[in-house]
Amino acid sequence: MATGETLIHLDGVTKVFYTDEVETHALAGIHLEIRKGDYIAIAGPSGCGKSTLLSILGLLDSPTGGEYRLKGQPVAQLTLSERTRIRNREIGFVFQAFNLIGDLNVYENAELPLTYRGLSSVERKKRVQEVLERVGMAHRMKHYPSQLSGGQQQRVAVARALVGQPAILLADEPTGNLDSKNGEAVMDLLHQLHSEGATICMVTHDPRYEDFADRSVHLFDGRVVEDTVTSGVKTQGVR
Amino acid sequence: METFLQDLRHSARLLLKTPGVTLVVVISLALGIGANTAIFSVVNAVLLRPLAVERPQRLIALGSSDSHSVFPHGVSYLDYQDYRRRSEVISDAMLFAPEPFSLNRNGQSERLWGDIATENYFSMLGVRPAVGRFFQPEDGSAPGADPVVVLSYRYWQRRFAGDSGVIGQAVQINSQPFTVIGVAPREFLGTEIYFAPDIWVPMLMAEPLFPSHPKLLEERDAHDFRCWARLRDGVSIAQASAAIATRARQLELAYPESNKNVKALVFPEWEARFEAGTGKVLAMASAMLLAVVVLVLLIACANVANLMLARATSRRREFSIRQVLGAGRGRLIRQLLTESMLMAMLGGAAGVVLAVWVTGLLSSFRPATDIPIFFDLRPDIRVLVFTFFVAVLTGVIFGLAPALQASKPNLVPSLKGQEYSPRKRFRGWTLRNLLVVGQVSVSLLLLVCAGLFFRSLQNAANTETGFRNRNLLLFSMSLRQQGYDETRGLEFYRQFLEKAAALPGVKGVSLAFPLPLDFFSSFDDVYVEGYQPKKDEGKLSYGYTAVSQGFFVTSGTPLLKGRDFSSRDTKDQPGVVIVNETFARRFWPGQEALGKRIRVSEENAPYLTVVGLARDAKYRNLSESPQPYLYFPMQQQYPPEASFVAETSGDPLSMVPGIRGVVRELDANVPVYAVKTVADHINGRALLPFRIASGALTIFGGLGLVLAAVGLYGVMSYSVRLRTKEIGIRMAIGAQPRQILKQVVGQGLVLTLIGLGIGLVATLVATRAISSILFGVSAADPATFGAIPFVLLLVALVACYLPARRAMKVDPIRALRHE
Ligand SMILES: Nc1ncnc2c1ncn2[C@@H]1O[C@H](COP(=O)(O)OP(=O)(O)OP(=O)(O)O)[C@@H](O)[C@H]1O
Ligand SMILES: [Mg+2]
């Protein structure tokens, strides 16, 4: 369903962590292209660098080497505040542990990204309502996270990720903390969002969920070892 | 018991595990408890500690009042004898008066203060001598026949090195031979707590000791003595009061001349400790000071409670696990309370150390007078008991809320690792916020009071006192004890002034007694020619000073009209007087005061003619309204002691050796004392209340501010730590660092502003209570009320900024990883 327009371009991206004199090569030269409308599943064994890759894609972290271009613009030159701004506008995060703020209710949680943008409260209200309806949580607006089930919390987290109409949704094992029924509901939601045109990049352990995506990228030891278009031809990992 | 020890060990281990927190807690508590202990030590010394005498609670003080004086007078010797004789309500009474003496031993003379006391002084108090004996009834049998003296323990130690061979030794007191018969016990410091006499001499020696007052014991209206009595068993103060009042009325009928309108006053001993009638004022001042330090302690408690709440929250999981394993709630509360008690005891111990140090400093404070003012402020067992209870109470106050909260059975969310639940929000978090709000309000209250007293002090220091405010040297000398009669005394003064004036650097010299604004003052009855006192006025009595020629120029109280006294205004010339503006306005409004006539002391005394009009000055204290006041020429109203007033061209104190030399040259035995500049004079007494109030409040207010700032900082730091993950989430979804900063600082400022709002209202109400003791500043002074909250806000801003900066630096990836 990709429209062809390149959204993200990674060229030889590496990431090295230095701890106690030990170098960990979390990413060892990643080449990856994500186009508008893609739905990518990233898979691989624990510790292979999936979360690290997602953090870099989401501008939470910067690569040690290589080039990352977002909408054609190299991100290396961005200032801290510009990166924050892009995180706010272009990227939506969904975490394994939901990461809702316990002091805020469902509505306020979903509204959060908009409050950092300076939108009018009328506009905010319209968008939040819309997005909560889309994830099916509009009827729980006044509830607090602790009063919701895990699946419901994750749907609120998806709403929060969507409310700013980002260019791409990054999800790190969104079903990891959920039972299979709730997990499938969330996957259905992502699938539906994708069919409505959203670009999604999701980390998953579960091979069943890989099939929801158009494309699945396998990592091993910080490298892409397989990049498969699930709907069609299976290509062997190039590098 | 075993579980207690176990709890104690566990607590000690926990406290050692977090030395930082423990230190902050102990320091906070030490400051709070130390302040309380110090102030309580003062209150204890001033009001609570019983005198070292037999059954002090059965002692009463007698005073007398007349129609024209606010303060109670003492009692005359003759009235005392009548009160004492055949009384149904008192078993005994004694009379005494503090006096300066000159004691000469082996040719060395020194000036000291002692009590002249009736022979039953010690027996009535029930004090036993440390060495030798006290006065015996026969010591008082005949006036002047019993030259015996009792030494104070301190004086005995200081001058005789505690040698018991002192008994029977001969000394000279005011040039009279005396024999030392005994030493008072160490703990007995006389009956007035601030004044520790060095010697006691029998009352009936008054005449040879004070030749200038030969009829002191024979004048029924010489209300110069302090009178104490012991209630008979079963008699209440009210009963005694009534019976003594009846006796006073009988005396009024029997001796209308001297006793008209003289009423007897009866006080319990503690109310008469400074002077009859000052007890209530002292009790009020004490209550205020205690209230202030209790507020400081509450601020400290709030801090500690906050820290304990924070710790308890981070230990919720531990408690849940313990509860799952079967620990009862009571057991957990006990464990937590043991912990807080341990901290409170540590804080209390540190507080006592602090208080000992502070009271040591306070005890060493000496006002500019030679009176042996001595406060024994050292904490005693009563203070230690007080501190112990304060510490226990403190431990309960700051320990209970966290203990109750942390031990609440709330297993599921804690075990699931959820720190937040909407219901908890209104307990833990809000309680902590409330504590901070309270701290801010209380600090504001303390600081505004401090500010108001500081402004009072400034205003008072800037008021026109009647003294020029620099280049003025003051000191006192006394001819009382050196056998000078009036003629020789005046000659001494004349020669002294002449020689002193010739010293280089001295611009002008004069003598005066008593100095305005000194520790004592003189009053006399005044009869104004042609003025009929109104019915309710009774006798008119006004303050006066006897001055030498030149006083008005040197002191800085100018003469507005008429002439100064001159060397021709002697006793055989017509009497003259100088009045101040208020006196003239009071009796001769719109008329020329010069040439008017008054009589003093007696209704039929010779007239004195007004020859000068002096500008109004302050006489007893700075906040007094303008008072009528009189000046007499020394040659017509001889004072046996006098204060020297000299205007100098340079540093006044550099003149001291030269002037002392002049005195020595004239008579080496004349003591010179209370040497001071005009600033010392004003600071030493007139400004003292303001200095104490502003000093104490500044210290305690500052303490409160620091504690509150630490509290706010603690709460915000804790909040940031607790919310690290939340902050990480917010940053991940696009919050700019400065938005995080704004959020954290904003949260702290909201608390501060709420605290300031509540504090302002409370302070406006509270300061009304002190408006009467402020000076030249309204209890709602806009400058103070504007500036102090601003200062608090700034401090709060700093206290919030530090944690907020830490919040800004949160790394979202790390924050999200730690789950
Ligand atoms: N901040 C860091 N400091 C040091 N090493 C790190 C850091 N973050 C990740 N690593 C290391 O980098 C490697 C990749 O980690 P990453 O979290 O990306 O793995 P993952 O594929 O997401 O694993 P999982 O499936 O268990 O979530 C691991 O070896 C990890 O220990
Ligand atoms: Mg991972």
Short mmCIF file of N, CA and C in Angstrom, two decimals, chain A residues 17-93:
data_model
loop_
_atom_site.label_atom_id
_atom_site.label_comp_id
_atom_site.label_asym_id
_atom_site.label_seq_id
_atom_site.Cartn_x
_atom_site.Cartn_y
_atom_site.Cartn_z
N PHE A 17 27.26 1.56 22.13
CA PHE A 17 27.13 1.99 23.53
C PHE A 17 28.43 1.69 24.25
N TYR A 18 28.87 2.64 25.02
CA TYR A 18 30.08 2.42 25.82
C TYR A 18 29.69 2.32 27.29
N THR A 19 29.88 1.16 27.85
CA THR A 19 29.65 1.04 29.29
C THR A 19 30.82 0.31 29.91
N ASP A 20 31.37 0.89 30.95
CA ASP A 20 32.48 0.27 31.68
C ASP A 20 33.52 -0.30 30.73
N GLU A 21 33.94 0.51 29.79
CA GLU A 21 35.00 0.11 28.86
C GLU A 21 34.54 -0.95 27.85
N VAL A 22 33.28 -1.37 27.97
CA VAL A 22 32.79 -2.38 27.03
C VAL A 22 32.03 -1.67 25.91
N GLU A 23 32.38 -1.98 24.69
CA GLU A 23 31.63 -1.42 23.56
C GLU A 23 30.55 -2.39 23.15
N THR A 24 29.32 -1.91 23.09
CA THR A 24 28.26 -2.76 22.57
C THR A 24 27.84 -2.20 21.23
N HIS A 25 28.01 -3.00 20.18
CA HIS A 25 27.57 -2.54 18.87
C HIS A 25 26.13 -2.93 18.69
N ALA A 26 25.23 -2.06 19.13
CA ALA A 26 23.80 -2.39 19.11
C ALA A 26 23.31 -2.40 17.67
N LEU A 27 23.78 -1.44 16.87
CA LEU A 27 23.44 -1.43 15.45
C LEU A 27 24.76 -1.39 14.68
N ALA A 28 24.85 -2.29 13.65
CA ALA A 28 26.13 -2.39 12.97
C ALA A 28 25.96 -2.14 11.48
N GLY A 29 25.41 -0.98 11.12
CA GLY A 29 25.27 -0.66 9.70
C GLY A 29 23.90 -1.05 9.17
N ILE A 30 22.95 -0.23 9.46
CA ILE A 30 21.57 -0.52 9.02
C ILE A 30 21.26 0.29 7.77
N HIS A 31 20.78 -0.40 6.72
CA HIS A 31 20.23 0.29 5.55
C HIS A 31 18.76 -0.01 5.54
N LEU A 32 17.96 1.06 5.51
CA LEU A 32 16.52 0.82 5.56
C LEU A 32 15.81 2.01 4.93
N GLU A 33 14.76 1.67 4.16
CA GLU A 33 13.97 2.74 3.58
C GLU A 33 12.51 2.51 3.94
N ILE A 34 11.88 3.55 4.48
CA ILE A 34 10.46 3.41 4.81
C ILE A 34 9.71 4.43 3.97
N ARG A 35 8.69 3.92 3.25
CA ARG A 35 7.92 4.80 2.40
C ARG A 35 6.60 5.12 3.05
N LYS A 36 6.02 6.20 2.59
CA LYS A 36 4.72 6.61 3.11
C LYS A 36 3.72 5.49 2.90
N GLY A 37 2.98 5.13 3.94
CA GLY A 37 1.97 4.08 3.82
C GLY A 37 2.49 2.69 4.11
N ASP A 38 3.81 2.58 4.39
CA ASP A 38 4.36 1.28 4.74
C ASP A 38 3.79 0.79 6.06
N TYR A 39 3.80 -0.55 6.23
CA TYR A 39 3.50 -1.15 7.52
C TYR A 39 4.59 -2.19 7.73
N ILE A 40 5.58 -1.83 8.55
CA ILE A 40 6.76 -2.66 8.68
C ILE A 40 6.78 -3.33 10.04
N ALA A 41 7.09 -4.60 10.07
CA ALA A 41 7.32 -5.31 11.33
C ALA A 41 8.80 -5.57 11.45
N ILE A 42 9.36 -5.21 12.60
CA ILE A 42 10.77 -5.49 12.85
C ILE A 42 10.84 -6.64 13.84
N ALA A 43 11.55 -7.69 13.49
CA ALA A 43 11.63 -8.87 14.35
C ALA A 43 13.08 -9.27 14.55
N GLY A 44 13.29 -10.16 15.51
CA GLY A 44 14.65 -10.62 15.77
C GLY A 44 14.79 -11.02 17.22
N PRO A 45 15.86 -11.74 17.53
CA PRO A 45 16.05 -12.21 18.91
C PRO A 45 16.30 -11.05 19.87
N SER A 46 16.13 -11.33 21.15
CA SER A 46 16.32 -10.31 22.18
C SER A 46 17.74 -9.78 22.13
N GLY A 47 17.86 -8.47 22.20
CA GLY A 47 19.19 -7.87 22.23
C GLY A 47 19.77 -7.62 20.87
N CYS A 48 19.01 -7.84 19.80
CA CYS A 48 19.56 -7.66 18.47
C CYS A 48 19.53 -6.21 18.02
N GLY A 49 18.88 -5.33 18.80
CA GLY A 49 18.93 -3.90 18.46
C GLY A 49 17.63 -3.30 17.98
N LYS A 50 16.52 -4.02 18.15
CA LYS A 50 15.23 -3.52 17.64
C LYS A 50 14.82 -2.20 18.31
N SER A 51 14.89 -2.22 19.65
CA SER A 51 14.47 -1.00 20.37
C SER A 51 15.42 0.15 20.07
N THR A 52 16.69 -0.16 19.94
CA THR A 52 17.65 0.88 19.63
C THR A 52 17.33 1.52 18.29
N LEU A 53 17.01 0.67 17.33
CA LEU A 53 16.66 1.17 16.01
C LEU A 53 15.44 2.09 16.08
N LEU A 54 14.45 1.65 16.86
CA LEU A 54 13.23 2.44 16.97
C LEU A 54 13.49 3.80 17.64
N SER A 55 14.37 3.79 18.67
CA SER A 55 14.70 5.04 19.35
C SER A 55 15.36 6.02 18.39
N ILE A 56 16.19 5.48 17.50
CA ILE A 56 16.85 6.35 16.53
C ILE A 56 15.85 6.87 15.51
N LEU A 57 14.99 5.97 15.06
CA LEU A 57 13.95 6.41 14.12
C LEU A 57 13.10 7.50 14.74
N GLY A 58 12.84 7.35 16.05
CA GLY A 58 11.95 8.31 16.74
C GLY A 58 12.68 9.54 17.26
N LEU A 59 13.96 9.70 16.90
CA LEU A 59 14.75 10.86 17.31
C LEU A 59 14.91 10.98 18.82
N LEU A 60 14.72 9.85 19.52
CA LEU A 60 15.01 9.87 20.94
C LEU A 60 16.51 9.72 21.16
N ASP A 61 17.17 9.14 20.17
CA ASP A 61 18.60 8.88 20.29
C ASP A 61 19.23 9.19 18.94
N SER A 62 20.54 9.44 18.95
CA SER A 62 21.18 9.70 17.66
C SER A 62 22.14 8.57 17.33
N PRO A 63 22.29 8.31 16.05
CA PRO A 63 23.21 7.23 15.65
C PRO A 63 24.67 7.63 15.90
N THR A 64 25.52 6.60 16.05
CA THR A 64 26.95 6.86 16.20
C THR A 64 27.57 7.15 14.84
N GLY A 65 27.07 6.43 13.83
CA GLY A 65 27.59 6.68 12.49
C GLY A 65 26.48 6.46 11.45
N GLY A 66 26.81 6.76 10.18
CA GLY A 66 25.82 6.59 9.12
C GLY A 66 24.92 7.80 9.00
N GLU A 67 23.96 7.70 8.07
CA GLU A 67 23.11 8.85 7.84
C GLU A 67 21.63 8.49 8.00
N TYR A 68 20.91 9.40 8.60
CA TYR A 68 19.48 9.23 8.77
C TYR A 68 18.82 10.47 8.18
N ARG A 69 17.99 10.23 7.13
CA ARG A 69 17.25 11.35 6.56
C ARG A 69 15.76 11.14 6.77
N LEU A 70 15.12 12.16 7.32
CA LEU A 70 13.69 12.09 7.55
C LEU A 70 13.03 13.09 6.59
N LYS A 71 12.16 12.59 5.74
CA LYS A 71 11.54 13.41 4.69
C LYS A 71 12.62 14.15 3.90
N GLY A 72 13.69 13.42 3.66
CA GLY A 72 14.75 13.97 2.85
C GLY A 72 15.73 14.85 3.60
N GLN A 73 15.43 15.16 4.85
CA GLN A 73 16.31 16.08 5.59
C GLN A 73 17.21 15.29 6.53
N PRO A 74 18.54 15.52 6.46
CA PRO A 74 19.43 14.83 7.40
C PRO A 74 19.14 15.29 8.83
N VAL A 75 18.94 14.36 9.77
CA VAL A 75 18.57 14.77 11.11
C VAL A 75 19.79 15.11 11.97
N ALA A 76 20.97 14.75 11.50
CA ALA A 76 22.18 14.96 12.31
C ALA A 76 22.37 16.42 12.66
N GLN A 77 21.93 17.32 11.74
CA GLN A 77 22.17 18.72 11.99
C GLN A 77 21.13 19.41 12.87
N LEU A 78 20.08 18.66 13.23
CA LEU A 78 18.99 19.31 13.97
C LEU A 78 19.41 19.66 15.39
N THR A 79 18.91 20.78 15.85
CA THR A 79 19.16 21.12 17.27
C THR A 79 18.22 20.29 18.14
N LEU A 80 18.53 20.31 19.43
CA LEU A 80 17.74 19.54 20.38
C LEU A 80 16.27 19.94 20.31
N SER A 81 16.07 21.26 20.22
CA SER A 81 14.70 21.73 20.25
C SER A 81 13.96 21.38 18.96
N GLU A 82 14.70 21.37 17.81
CA GLU A 82 14.06 20.97 16.54
C GLU A 82 13.70 19.48 16.57
N ARG A 83 14.59 18.70 17.15
CA ARG A 83 14.30 17.26 17.25
C ARG A 83 13.03 17.04 18.08
N THR A 84 12.94 17.78 19.20
CA THR A 84 11.76 17.66 20.05
C THR A 84 10.51 18.02 19.26
N ARG A 85 10.62 19.08 18.48
CA ARG A 85 9.50 19.56 17.69
C ARG A 85 9.06 18.50 16.68
N ILE A 86 10.05 17.87 16.06
CA ILE A 86 9.71 16.84 15.07
C ILE A 86 9.09 15.63 15.77
N ARG A 87 9.63 15.27 16.94
CA ARG A 87 9.03 14.17 17.69
C ARG A 87 7.57 14.44 17.95
N ASN A 88 7.32 15.70 18.29
CA ASN A 88 5.96 16.07 18.62
C ASN A 88 5.03 16.03 17.41
N ARG A 89 5.54 16.42 16.22
CA ARG A 89 4.66 16.59 15.07
C ARG A 89 4.65 15.42 14.12
N GLU A 90 5.81 14.78 13.96
CA GLU A 90 5.92 13.78 12.90
C GLU A 90 5.88 12.36 13.40
N ILE A 91 6.06 12.16 14.72
CA ILE A 91 6.23 10.81 15.21
C ILE A 91 5.24 10.51 16.32
N GLY A 92 4.66 9.33 16.28
CA GLY A 92 3.80 8.88 17.36
C GLY A 92 4.38 7.62 17.96
N PHE A 93 4.50 7.61 19.28
CA PHE A 93 5.09 6.45 19.96
C PHE A 93 4.02 5.61 20.63
#
